[in-house]
Amino acid sequence: MAIIAVPQLTDNFAYLIIDDSSKECGVVDCAEAAKVLDEAKRQGVNLTTVLSTHWHFDHVGGNKDLLAAIPNLRIYGAKAEHGRIPGITDAIDDGDEVRVGGLRGRAIGIPAHTSGHVAYYFPTLKSVFSGDTLFIAGCGRLFEGGAATMLQSLSKLAALPDDTKVYCGHEYTVKNLEFALTLEPGNKILAAKHQWAKQMRREGKWTVPSTIGDEKRFNPFLRTESPEIRANLTRIAPEVDNDNVKIFAKIRELKDRY
Ligand code: ZN
Ligand code: FE
């Protein structure tokens, strides 16, 4: 069992999920098929499955090319994406099982960035693939859902065990942490993570994965209850009035403009 990040485009990640016993692998999101096929070959595994988190081009733009190379490829994606995932063979709902060789995972419906965005959770790998919903120290933009929906989606991910690794769709970490520090400058764990992330990027390394437990310690979108965040927000925007959804919406709005 292994998870391998395959960089795509400028800051996207595809992830290979390898099942050692069957030598099968799946890929979570694919924008550039050639890079994914090359990595599967390098690992000596057969790509049999695509797990699409949502319909955006930078996550599914490689599906058609993968299908051309592997005609019997299985492509999972949410029904609630309403046919926008190219090449989809297995339309899934929240809670449905997904398989990669002998590995079993499940789809978690986490709408708001898109109407049918899903995460893929593999308990035996202690890993969740969160697409553009939960980033390290950030969350996705609200394109097809409101703040209340995104809060609910994030809380489903936050309810996973703390030691669950988080593999997200983009390398946005340093910028996210920088923004988080504007709201919670007194959070020492956040400041330390920022220093660490900058160092990793200087060394040309990625910052994935994170963990659910760590995200709860520094991700402002999971910390709407933080007294420091609340105090700072109330100063900028008194109308948020200690209301969780309003606080979340305000943080999202500030981040959109950051
Ligand atoms: Zn997206
Ligand atoms: Fe994206």
XYZ file of N, CA and C and ligand atoms in Angstrom:
776
model
N 0.837 -1.193 0.000
C 0.000 0.000 0.000
C 0.872 1.243 0.000
N 0.607 2.095 -0.951
C 1.373 3.330 -0.993
C 0.529 4.402 -1.643
N 0.813 5.630 -1.275
C 0.168 6.777 -1.896
C 1.280 7.659 -2.446
N 1.185 7.969 -3.728
C 2.239 8.751 -4.371
C 1.636 9.983 -5.023
N 2.168 11.154 -4.649
C 1.702 12.406 -5.247
C 2.343 12.587 -6.616
N 1.521 12.909 -7.602
C 2.012 13.197 -8.950
C 1.622 14.641 -9.285
N 2.591 15.561 -9.291
C 2.266 16.960 -9.587
C 1.648 17.103 -10.977
N 0.660 17.994 -11.058
C -0.055 18.236 -12.312
C -0.165 19.743 -12.533
N -0.115 20.176 -13.790
C -0.264 21.599 -14.116
C 0.679 22.425 -13.228
N 0.216 23.585 -12.711
C 1.158 24.395 -11.927
C 1.195 24.019 -10.450
N 0.021 23.747 -9.851
C 0.032 23.449 -8.408
C -0.987 22.387 -8.013
N -1.417 21.577 -8.985
C -2.361 20.483 -8.673
C -1.629 19.206 -8.300
N -2.353 18.342 -7.570
C -1.855 16.994 -7.293
C -2.819 15.947 -7.819
N -2.271 14.952 -8.505
C -2.958 13.676 -8.685
C -2.304 12.750 -7.663
N -3.036 11.736 -7.181
C -2.448 10.787 -6.222
C -2.670 9.371 -6.692
N -1.599 8.618 -6.778
C -1.736 7.191 -7.057
C -1.967 6.470 -5.738
N -2.967 5.589 -5.741
C -3.214 4.707 -4.599
C -2.877 3.299 -5.074
N -1.853 2.717 -4.462
C -1.364 1.428 -4.949
C -1.783 0.294 -4.019
N -2.374 -0.739 -4.611
C -2.693 -1.966 -3.875
C -1.613 -2.996 -4.206
N -0.720 -3.257 -3.229
C 0.434 -4.126 -3.487
C 0.033 -5.533 -3.892
N -1.033 -6.051 -3.265
C -1.358 -7.464 -3.501
C -1.801 -7.710 -4.940
N -2.559 -6.802 -5.513
C -3.041 -7.006 -6.890
C -2.198 -6.261 -7.929
N -1.272 -5.412 -7.432
C -0.483 -4.543 -8.333
C -1.385 -3.633 -9.163
N -2.560 -3.360 -8.600
C -3.451 -2.405 -9.254
C -3.260 -1.043 -8.606
N -3.523 0.000 -9.374
C -3.552 1.304 -8.747
C -4.706 2.134 -9.256
N -5.097 3.086 -8.419
C -6.109 4.059 -8.793
C -5.466 5.428 -8.753
N -6.091 6.370 -9.430
C -5.591 7.742 -9.347
C -6.736 8.652 -8.898
N -6.452 9.437 -7.875
C -7.408 10.450 -7.438
C -7.107 11.717 -8.231
N -8.027 12.088 -9.093
C -7.937 13.282 -9.942
C -6.764 13.192 -10.927
N -7.032 13.636 -12.131
C -5.983 13.596 -13.146
C -6.237 14.707 -14.160
N -5.266 15.604 -14.259
C -5.348 16.674 -15.254
C -4.476 16.344 -16.461
N -3.366 15.670 -16.200
C -2.406 15.344 -17.259
C -2.134 13.844 -17.247
N -2.740 13.143 -18.212
C -2.688 11.684 -18.225
C -1.260 11.143 -18.341
N -0.443 11.757 -19.204
C 0.889 11.203 -19.476
C 1.712 11.071 -18.187
N 1.670 12.095 -17.340
C 2.456 12.058 -16.102
C 1.978 10.960 -15.162
N 0.667 10.744 -15.156
C 0.087 9.716 -14.282
C 0.437 8.322 -14.819
N 0.317 8.148 -16.133
C 0.643 6.847 -16.742
C 2.129 6.528 -16.561
N 2.981 7.534 -16.719
C 4.429 7.334 -16.529
C 4.736 6.890 -15.105
N 4.103 7.530 -14.136
C 4.374 7.189 -12.738
C 3.882 5.779 -12.414
N 2.717 5.408 -12.944
C 2.200 4.050 -12.714
C 3.178 3.020 -13.285
N 3.711 3.313 -14.452
C 4.664 2.418 -15.105
C 5.942 2.298 -14.269
N 6.423 3.456 -13.807
C 7.628 3.491 -12.975
C 7.469 2.645 -11.713
N 6.227 2.642 -11.182
C 5.928 1.883 -9.960
C 5.634 0.421 -10.261
N 5.526 0.080 -11.543
C 5.246 -1.302 -11.927
C 3.834 -1.748 -11.582
N 2.865 -0.832 -11.675
C 1.469 -1.171 -11.342
C 0.540 -0.835 -12.505
N -0.619 -1.517 -12.510
C -1.621 -1.268 -13.548
C -2.662 -0.282 -13.066
N -2.819 0.774 -13.828
C -3.859 1.747 -13.495
C -5.208 1.197 -13.959
N -6.117 1.011 -12.997
C -7.432 0.439 -13.347
C -8.584 1.378 -13.016
N -8.307 2.395 -12.189
C -9.403 3.163 -11.599
C -9.065 4.647 -11.486
N -10.053 5.461 -11.776
C -9.929 6.905 -11.532
C -10.976 7.289 -10.499
N -10.567 8.084 -9.526
C -11.511 8.586 -8.518
C -11.534 10.110 -8.640
N -12.578 10.624 -9.267
C -12.665 12.065 -9.504
C -13.368 12.732 -8.326
N -12.734 13.780 -7.783
C -13.351 14.467 -6.633
C -14.430 15.451 -7.068
N -14.203 16.120 -8.213
C -15.192 17.081 -8.721
C -14.871 17.411 -10.169
N -15.800 18.113 -10.829
C -15.759 18.213 -12.290
C -14.780 19.231 -12.848
N -14.147 20.053 -12.031
C -13.270 21.098 -12.578
C -12.146 20.511 -13.418
N -11.830 21.240 -14.485
C -10.895 20.768 -15.497
C -9.539 20.357 -14.916
N -9.075 21.103 -13.903
C -7.758 20.787 -13.346
C -7.782 19.499 -12.502
N -8.956 18.854 -12.409
C -9.078 17.582 -11.679
C -9.517 16.416 -12.563
N -10.144 16.723 -13.686
C -10.640 15.648 -14.560
C -10.178 15.800 -16.008
N -9.345 16.817 -16.273
C -8.930 17.107 -17.649
C -8.176 15.970 -18.324
N -7.665 15.016 -17.522
C -6.929 13.889 -18.100
C -7.773 12.636 -18.293
N -9.025 12.663 -17.848
C -9.848 11.441 -17.884
C -9.965 10.832 -19.283
N -10.242 11.669 -20.269
C -10.459 11.172 -21.635
C -9.189 10.516 -22.186
N -8.048 11.120 -21.915
C -6.777 10.550 -22.392
C -6.451 9.243 -21.669
N -6.780 9.175 -20.399
C -6.554 7.923 -19.661
C -7.430 6.823 -20.242
N -8.672 7.167 -20.527
C -9.632 6.210 -21.079
C -9.179 5.717 -22.458
N -8.595 6.626 -23.232
C -8.096 6.238 -24.554
C -6.952 5.235 -24.414
N -6.131 5.405 -23.372
C -4.986 4.511 -23.157
C -5.406 3.200 -22.499
N -6.473 3.250 -21.684
C -6.924 2.089 -20.913
C -8.448 1.958 -21.095
N -8.878 1.242 -22.137
C -10.306 1.227 -22.479
C -11.228 0.710 -21.375
N -10.772 -0.235 -20.552
C -11.673 -0.762 -19.514
C -11.513 -0.062 -18.158
N -10.988 1.136 -18.208
C -10.800 1.941 -17.003
C -12.142 2.203 -16.306
N -12.116 2.126 -14.962
C -13.305 2.507 -14.193
C -13.118 3.942 -13.704
N -14.119 4.765 -13.908
C -14.026 6.168 -13.470
C -15.184 6.495 -12.532
N -14.813 6.686 -11.256
C -15.805 7.076 -10.254
C -15.978 8.594 -10.230
N -17.209 9.007 -9.986
C -17.491 10.426 -9.783
C -18.913 10.539 -9.262
N -19.232 11.674 -8.689
C -20.543 11.811 -8.041
C -21.670 12.029 -9.041
N -22.797 11.369 -8.758
C -24.030 11.629 -9.502
C -24.367 13.112 -9.446
N -24.128 13.694 -8.269
C -24.525 15.086 -8.045
C -23.679 16.085 -8.838
N -22.691 15.599 -9.593
C -21.978 16.489 -10.513
C -22.718 16.597 -11.844
N -23.810 15.861 -11.977
C -24.734 15.997 -13.106
C -24.060 15.858 -14.471
N -23.316 14.755 -14.619
C -22.765 14.431 -15.934
C -21.578 15.274 -16.372
N -20.994 16.022 -15.461
C -19.896 16.903 -15.877
C -18.516 16.265 -15.733
N -18.464 14.994 -15.280
C -17.174 14.311 -15.166
C -16.943 13.468 -16.412
N -15.944 13.847 -17.224
C -15.720 13.143 -18.485
C -15.426 11.659 -18.263
N -16.045 10.811 -19.075
C -15.733 9.382 -19.078
C -16.267 8.600 -17.895
N -17.108 9.202 -17.077
C -17.584 8.533 -15.850
C -18.242 7.190 -16.177
N -17.848 6.144 -15.423
C -18.463 4.819 -15.601
C -19.272 4.429 -14.368
N -18.865 4.905 -13.186
C -19.519 4.536 -11.937
C -19.954 5.797 -11.196
N -21.221 6.140 -11.340
C -21.745 7.337 -10.680
C -22.109 6.989 -9.244
N -21.582 7.739 -8.296
C -21.712 7.383 -6.884
C -22.434 8.463 -6.085
N -22.922 8.038 -4.912
C -23.569 8.932 -3.957
C -22.742 8.949 -2.676
N -23.062 9.896 -1.817
C -22.471 9.966 -0.480
C -22.566 8.605 0.204
N -21.449 8.105 0.721
C -21.453 6.842 1.460
C -21.183 5.604 0.624
N -21.185 5.737 -0.690
C -20.959 4.561 -1.541
C -19.525 4.043 -1.417
N -19.395 2.717 -1.580
C -18.066 2.101 -1.540
C -17.342 2.300 -2.869
N -16.031 2.500 -2.787
C -15.191 2.516 -3.986
C -14.066 1.505 -3.773
N -13.578 0.941 -4.870
C -12.537 -0.081 -4.763
C -11.373 0.209 -5.679
N -10.178 -0.084 -5.175
C -8.967 -0.055 -5.992
C -8.280 -1.385 -5.725
N -8.356 -2.324 -6.672
C -7.871 -3.669 -6.404
C -8.598 -4.201 -5.178
N -7.820 -4.630 -4.162
C -8.439 -5.137 -2.940
C -8.708 -4.062 -1.896
N -8.343 -2.827 -2.181
C -8.560 -1.745 -1.216
C -9.984 -1.219 -1.318
N -10.553 -0.960 -0.156
C -11.905 -0.420 -0.131
C -11.926 0.946 0.529
N -12.615 1.854 -0.116
C -12.792 3.178 0.464
C -14.233 3.580 0.355
N -14.525 4.801 0.812
C -15.894 5.268 0.625
C -15.921 6.746 0.272
N -16.951 7.072 -0.504
C -17.140 8.463 -0.918
C -17.849 9.210 0.204
N -17.376 10.408 0.468
C -18.047 11.289 1.434
C -18.505 12.526 0.660
N -19.801 12.735 0.624
C -20.345 13.890 -0.096
C -20.030 15.173 0.656
N -19.279 16.059 -0.009
C -18.889 17.317 0.649
C -19.118 18.482 -0.317
N -20.385 18.787 -0.616
C -20.686 19.836 -1.588
C -20.341 21.233 -1.082
N -20.306 22.168 -2.013
C -20.182 23.627 -1.821
C -19.196 24.204 -2.842
N -17.977 23.637 -2.928
C -17.061 24.084 -3.995
C -17.717 23.765 -5.338
N -18.227 22.524 -5.460
C -19.142 22.158 -6.550
C -20.298 21.383 -5.916
N -21.375 21.235 -6.665
C -22.582 20.643 -6.077
C -22.413 19.165 -5.731
N -21.479 18.487 -6.412
C -21.309 17.054 -6.154
C -19.904 16.690 -5.710
N -19.198 17.627 -5.134
C -17.825 17.331 -4.703
C -17.835 16.174 -3.696
N -16.928 15.208 -3.890
C -16.784 14.131 -2.908
C -15.329 14.037 -2.456
N -15.155 13.523 -1.228
C -13.836 13.096 -0.759
C -13.824 11.578 -0.851
N -12.655 10.989 -0.939
C -12.525 9.537 -0.895
C -11.740 9.182 0.363
N -12.359 8.367 1.197
C -11.768 8.005 2.488
C -11.426 6.522 2.501
N -10.161 6.212 2.780
C -9.688 4.832 2.860
C -9.232 4.560 4.296
N -10.117 3.950 5.122
C -9.770 3.715 6.533
C -8.493 2.891 6.702
N -8.288 1.888 5.845
C -7.100 1.042 6.032
C -5.819 1.801 5.690
N -5.932 2.851 4.896
C -4.774 3.695 4.594
C -4.698 4.894 5.546
N -5.699 5.003 6.407
C -5.814 6.182 7.291
C -5.625 7.462 6.481
N -6.322 7.545 5.367
C -6.126 8.666 4.456
C -7.438 9.125 3.848
N -7.537 10.440 3.647
C -8.680 10.997 2.938
C -8.159 11.917 1.831
N -8.820 11.835 0.684
C -8.468 12.672 -0.456
C -9.545 13.738 -0.562
N -9.162 14.980 -0.276
C -10.169 16.011 -0.020
C -10.388 16.982 -1.173
N -9.698 16.774 -2.304
C -9.927 17.596 -3.490
C -9.776 19.074 -3.211
N -10.765 19.863 -3.645
C -10.715 21.315 -3.434
C -11.684 21.749 -2.334
N -11.976 20.846 -1.392
C -12.840 21.243 -0.271
C -12.001 21.601 0.949
N -11.157 20.680 1.386
C -10.253 20.960 2.509
C -8.824 21.002 1.983
N -8.205 22.179 2.082
C -6.787 22.314 1.769
C -6.016 22.375 3.086
N -4.706 22.269 3.014
C -3.927 22.476 4.223
C -4.076 23.954 4.605
N -4.623 24.180 5.778
C -4.867 25.533 6.307
C -5.848 26.356 5.479
N -6.643 25.691 4.654
C -7.595 26.455 3.856
C -8.783 25.619 3.430
N -9.668 26.236 2.654
C -10.773 25.483 2.055
C -11.064 26.044 0.676
N -11.882 25.325 -0.089
C -12.171 25.724 -1.463
C -13.132 26.900 -1.521
N -13.171 27.512 -2.683
C -14.119 28.617 -2.885
C -15.534 28.088 -3.018
N -16.480 28.958 -2.701
C -17.889 28.554 -2.697
C -18.515 28.835 -4.061
N -18.304 27.921 -5.006
C -18.840 28.137 -6.346
C -20.277 27.645 -6.489
N -20.598 26.514 -5.850
C -21.929 25.920 -6.062
C -22.603 25.557 -4.740
N -22.324 26.348 -3.715
C -22.946 26.106 -2.419
C -22.596 27.259 -1.498
N -23.364 27.419 -0.465
C -23.134 28.536 0.447
C -22.260 28.164 1.624
N -22.095 29.150 2.511
C -21.220 28.980 3.668
C -21.725 27.862 4.592
N -23.029 27.783 4.791
C -23.570 26.756 5.693
C -23.284 25.353 5.148
N -23.405 25.209 3.819
C -23.131 23.906 3.184
C -21.653 23.544 3.314
N -20.784 24.516 3.089
C -19.350 24.241 3.201
C -18.967 23.902 4.636
N -19.541 24.611 5.591
C -19.266 24.313 7.006
C -19.633 22.870 7.332
N -20.792 22.456 6.827
C -21.258 21.094 7.072
C -20.333 20.073 6.397
N -19.914 20.380 5.172
C -18.998 19.484 4.460
C -17.675 19.355 5.210
N -17.143 20.475 5.664
C -15.872 20.444 6.392
C -16.015 19.698 7.719
N -17.191 19.829 8.343
C -17.358 19.148 9.633
C -17.411 17.624 9.444
N -17.871 17.166 8.275
C -17.834 15.720 7.995
C -16.385 15.225 7.923
N -15.523 16.033 7.329
C -14.105 15.647 7.259
C -13.447 15.757 8.634
N -13.806 16.804 9.366
C -13.215 17.012 10.694
C -13.605 15.893 11.661
N -14.697 15.188 11.347
C -15.160 14.098 12.216
C -14.369 12.804 11.998
N -13.519 12.756 10.990
C -12.678 11.566 10.776
C -11.629 11.516 11.892
N -11.046 10.322 12.123
C -10.036 10.223 13.196
C -8.894 11.235 13.002
N -8.391 11.755 14.113
C -7.353 12.786 14.064
C -6.105 12.356 13.291
N -5.808 11.052 13.307
C -4.577 10.626 12.617
C -4.797 10.343 11.130
N -5.960 10.720 10.602
C -6.229 10.544 9.174
C -5.385 11.533 8.366
N -4.632 11.027 7.403
C -3.827 11.915 6.554
C -4.729 12.607 5.535
N -4.437 13.866 5.284
C -5.231 14.664 4.347
C -4.405 14.944 3.093
N -4.876 14.395 1.977
C -4.242 14.646 0.687
C -5.170 15.557 -0.109
N -4.763 16.800 -0.304
C -5.659 17.771 -0.941
C -5.264 18.024 -2.397
N -6.093 18.802 -3.081
C -5.959 18.959 -4.529
C -4.920 19.958 -5.021
N -4.479 20.861 -4.151
C -3.538 21.895 -4.591
C -2.474 22.176 -3.532
N -1.326 22.630 -3.999
C -0.271 23.120 -3.103
C -0.495 24.619 -2.881
N -1.394 24.933 -1.951
C -1.698 26.330 -1.621
C -1.251 26.672 -0.199
N -0.494 25.776 0.417
C -0.297 25.821 1.861
C 0.304 27.121 2.402
N 1.399 27.597 1.789
C 2.091 28.760 2.358
C 1.174 29.979 2.363
N 0.518 30.193 1.236
C -0.393 31.340 1.130
C -1.551 31.212 2.133
N -2.081 30.006 2.265
C -3.174 29.778 3.225
C -2.731 30.093 4.654
N -1.531 29.640 5.000
C -1.031 29.862 6.360
C -0.775 31.349 6.620
N -0.293 32.025 5.591
C -0.063 33.467 5.692
C -1.376 34.183 6.024
N -2.417 33.797 5.296
C -3.739 34.393 5.542
C -4.235 34.044 6.950
N -4.078 32.783 7.325
C -4.542 32.333 8.646
C -3.905 33.160 9.758
N -2.633 33.515 9.569
C -1.918 34.300 10.584
C -2.491 35.706 10.748
N -3.136 36.242 9.711
C -3.753 37.562 9.855
C -4.936 37.507 10.823
N -5.558 36.332 10.965
C -6.712 36.186 11.849
C -6.337 35.675 13.231
N -5.216 34.938 13.285
C -4.870 34.266 14.533
C -3.356 34.344 14.773
N -2.845 35.568 14.884
C -1.390 35.720 15.017
C -0.827 35.094 16.296
N -1.685 34.880 17.292
C -1.194 34.312 18.542
C -1.141 32.790 18.567
N -1.543 32.146 17.475
C -1.550 30.678 17.425
C -0.140 30.175 17.093
N 0.545 29.642 18.122
C 1.954 29.249 17.950
C 2.111 28.049 17.021
N 1.133 27.138 17.069
C 1.204 25.967 16.186
C 1.080 26.412 14.725
N 0.212 27.380 14.508
C 0.031 27.955 13.167
C 1.312 28.625 12.690
N 1.933 29.431 13.554
C 3.172 30.124 13.183
C 4.275 29.115 12.852
N 4.348 28.052 13.645
C 5.376 27.028 13.409
C 5.119 26.300 12.082
N 3.864 26.031 11.801
C 3.517 25.356 10.538
C 3.895 26.239 9.349
N 3.691 27.533 9.495
C 4.036 28.481 8.434
C 5.537 28.441 8.151
N 6.342 28.481 9.221
C 7.797 28.417 9.047
C 8.203 27.101 8.377
N 7.595 26.026 8.834
C 7.892 24.694 8.278
C 7.543 24.630 6.791
N 6.356 25.143 6.444
C 5.893 25.063 5.053
C 6.797 25.879 4.132
N 7.212 27.064 4.606
C 8.107 27.887 3.782
C 9.433 27.155 3.533
N 9.942 26.516 4.601
C 11.190 25.754 4.477
C 11.035 24.603 3.469
N 9.933 23.876 3.566
C 9.682 22.762 2.639
C 9.692 23.257 1.192
N 9.003 24.367 0.942
C 8.912 24.891 -0.420
C 10.278 25.375 -0.908
N 11.072 25.982 0.015
C 12.429 26.391 -0.367
C 13.251 25.191 -0.814
N 12.990 24.044 -0.175
C 13.721 22.815 -0.526
C 13.089 22.102 -1.719
N 12.051 22.711 -2.293
C 11.392 22.100 -3.444
C 10.514 20.918 -3.088
N 10.112 20.830 -1.798
C 9.272 19.708 -1.359
C 7.818 20.134 -1.237
N 6.922 19.152 -1.277
C 5.501 19.409 -1.114
C 5.144 19.420 0.364
N 3.996 20.016 0.668
C 3.566 20.066 2.069
C 2.475 19.045 2.380
N 2.041 18.262 1.390
C 1.077 17.194 1.651
C 1.813 15.949 2.117
N 1.184 15.086 2.918
C -0.142 15.282 3.487
C -0.092 16.028 4.819
N -1.269 16.494 5.230
C -1.463 16.990 6.582
C -2.249 15.912 7.327
N -2.770 16.232 8.498
C -3.684 15.303 9.163
C -4.909 16.074 9.648
N -5.986 15.356 9.860
C -7.214 15.982 10.366
C -6.941 16.646 11.725
N -6.200 15.948 12.590
C -5.897 16.502 13.919
C -5.138 17.820 13.816
N -4.144 17.884 12.898
C -3.373 19.116 12.728
C -4.232 20.229 12.142
N -5.047 19.886 11.162
C -5.897 20.923 10.548
C -6.760 21.612 11.602
N -7.258 20.826 12.551
C -8.093 21.434 13.593
C -7.298 22.422 14.434
N -5.969 22.284 14.450
C -5.139 23.177 15.255
C -4.789 24.478 14.547
N -4.816 24.486 13.192
C -4.405 25.751 12.538
C -5.259 26.187 11.356
N -6.164 25.381 10.873
C -6.955 25.775 9.700
C -8.110 26.698 10.129
N -8.084 27.963 9.734
C -9.093 28.907 10.239
C -10.523 28.493 9.891
N -10.682 27.742 8.804
C -12.027 27.339 8.386
C -12.581 26.215 9.267
N -11.715 25.604 10.079
C -12.168 24.606 11.058
C -12.136 25.205 12.462
N -11.862 26.507 12.537
C -11.638 27.130 13.837
C -12.526 28.359 14.051
N -13.746 28.260 13.568
C -14.649 29.404 13.729
C -14.988 29.645 15.206
N -14.655 28.663 16.066
C -14.916 28.827 17.506
C -13.725 29.458 18.240
N -12.611 29.648 17.554
C -11.423 30.186 18.233
C -11.703 31.595 18.762
N -11.482 31.818 20.072
C -11.731 33.153 20.647
C -10.913 34.238 19.943
N -9.674 33.922 19.582
C -8.839 34.931 18.920
C -9.401 35.308 17.548
N -9.812 34.289 16.764
C -10.405 34.557 15.449
C -11.682 35.372 15.623
N -12.502 34.971 16.575
C -13.771 35.682 16.802
C -13.536 37.140 17.188
N -12.575 37.356 18.077
C -12.285 38.722 18.526
C -11.804 39.574 17.356
N -10.896 39.014 16.554
C -10.370 39.784 15.419
C -11.436 40.072 14.379
N -12.276 39.082 14.108
C -13.332 39.275 13.106
C -14.355 40.297 13.571
N -14.701 40.215 14.844
C -15.716 41.127 15.370
C -15.238 42.576 15.269
N -13.918 42.750 15.385
C -13.355 44.087 15.238
C -13.532 44.579 13.789
N -13.242 43.699 12.814
C -13.351 44.090 11.397
C -14.806 44.164 10.955
N -15.596 43.192 11.446
C -16.971 43.044 10.947
C -17.915 42.715 12.099
N -18.367 43.746 12.824
C -19.211 43.518 14.019
C -20.478 42.719 13.694
N -20.924 42.764 12.444
C -22.164 42.087 12.067
C -22.071 40.561 12.161
N -20.871 40.003 12.284
C -20.783 38.527 12.353
C -21.365 37.997 13.662
N -21.327 38.796 14.703
C -22.163 38.555 15.865
C -22.117 37.134 16.434
N -20.913 36.575 16.547
C -20.765 35.235 17.130
C -21.592 34.141 16.494
N -22.009 34.339 15.237
C -22.776 33.320 14.519
C -21.811 32.519 13.633
N -21.803 31.204 13.853
C -20.820 30.339 13.196
C -20.805 30.474 11.675
N -21.988 30.445 11.082
C -22.075 30.513 9.620
C -21.620 31.885 9.119
N -22.036 32.927 9.824
C -21.627 34.282 9.424
C -20.119 34.459 9.576
N -19.573 33.893 10.635
C -18.125 33.977 10.852
C -17.398 33.253 9.723
N -17.886 32.063 9.424
C -17.267 31.291 8.344
C -17.338 32.059 7.026
N -18.522 32.599 6.720
C -18.710 33.332 5.460
C -17.768 34.532 5.386
N -17.568 35.189 6.509
C -16.686 36.355 6.540
C -15.231 35.941 6.315
N -14.824 34.838 6.952
C -13.443 34.354 6.741
C -13.232 34.018 5.260
N -14.222 33.348 4.688
C -14.136 32.967 3.268
C -14.047 34.213 2.378
N -14.863 35.221 2.710
C -14.882 36.462 1.937
C -13.521 37.175 2.032
N -12.974 37.217 3.244
C -11.668 37.859 3.422
C -10.589 37.120 2.627
N -10.687 35.781 2.651
C -9.692 34.981 1.916
C -9.824 35.193 0.403
N -11.059 35.316 -0.087
C -11.271 35.554 -1.519
C -10.554 36.826 -1.971
N -10.486 37.803 -1.045
C -9.889 39.093 -1.415
C -8.419 39.172 -1.025
N -7.906 38.151 -0.350
C -6.537 38.217 0.183
C -5.497 38.152 -0.932
Zn -11.916 22.960 -8.107
Fe -8.781 22.735 -8.377
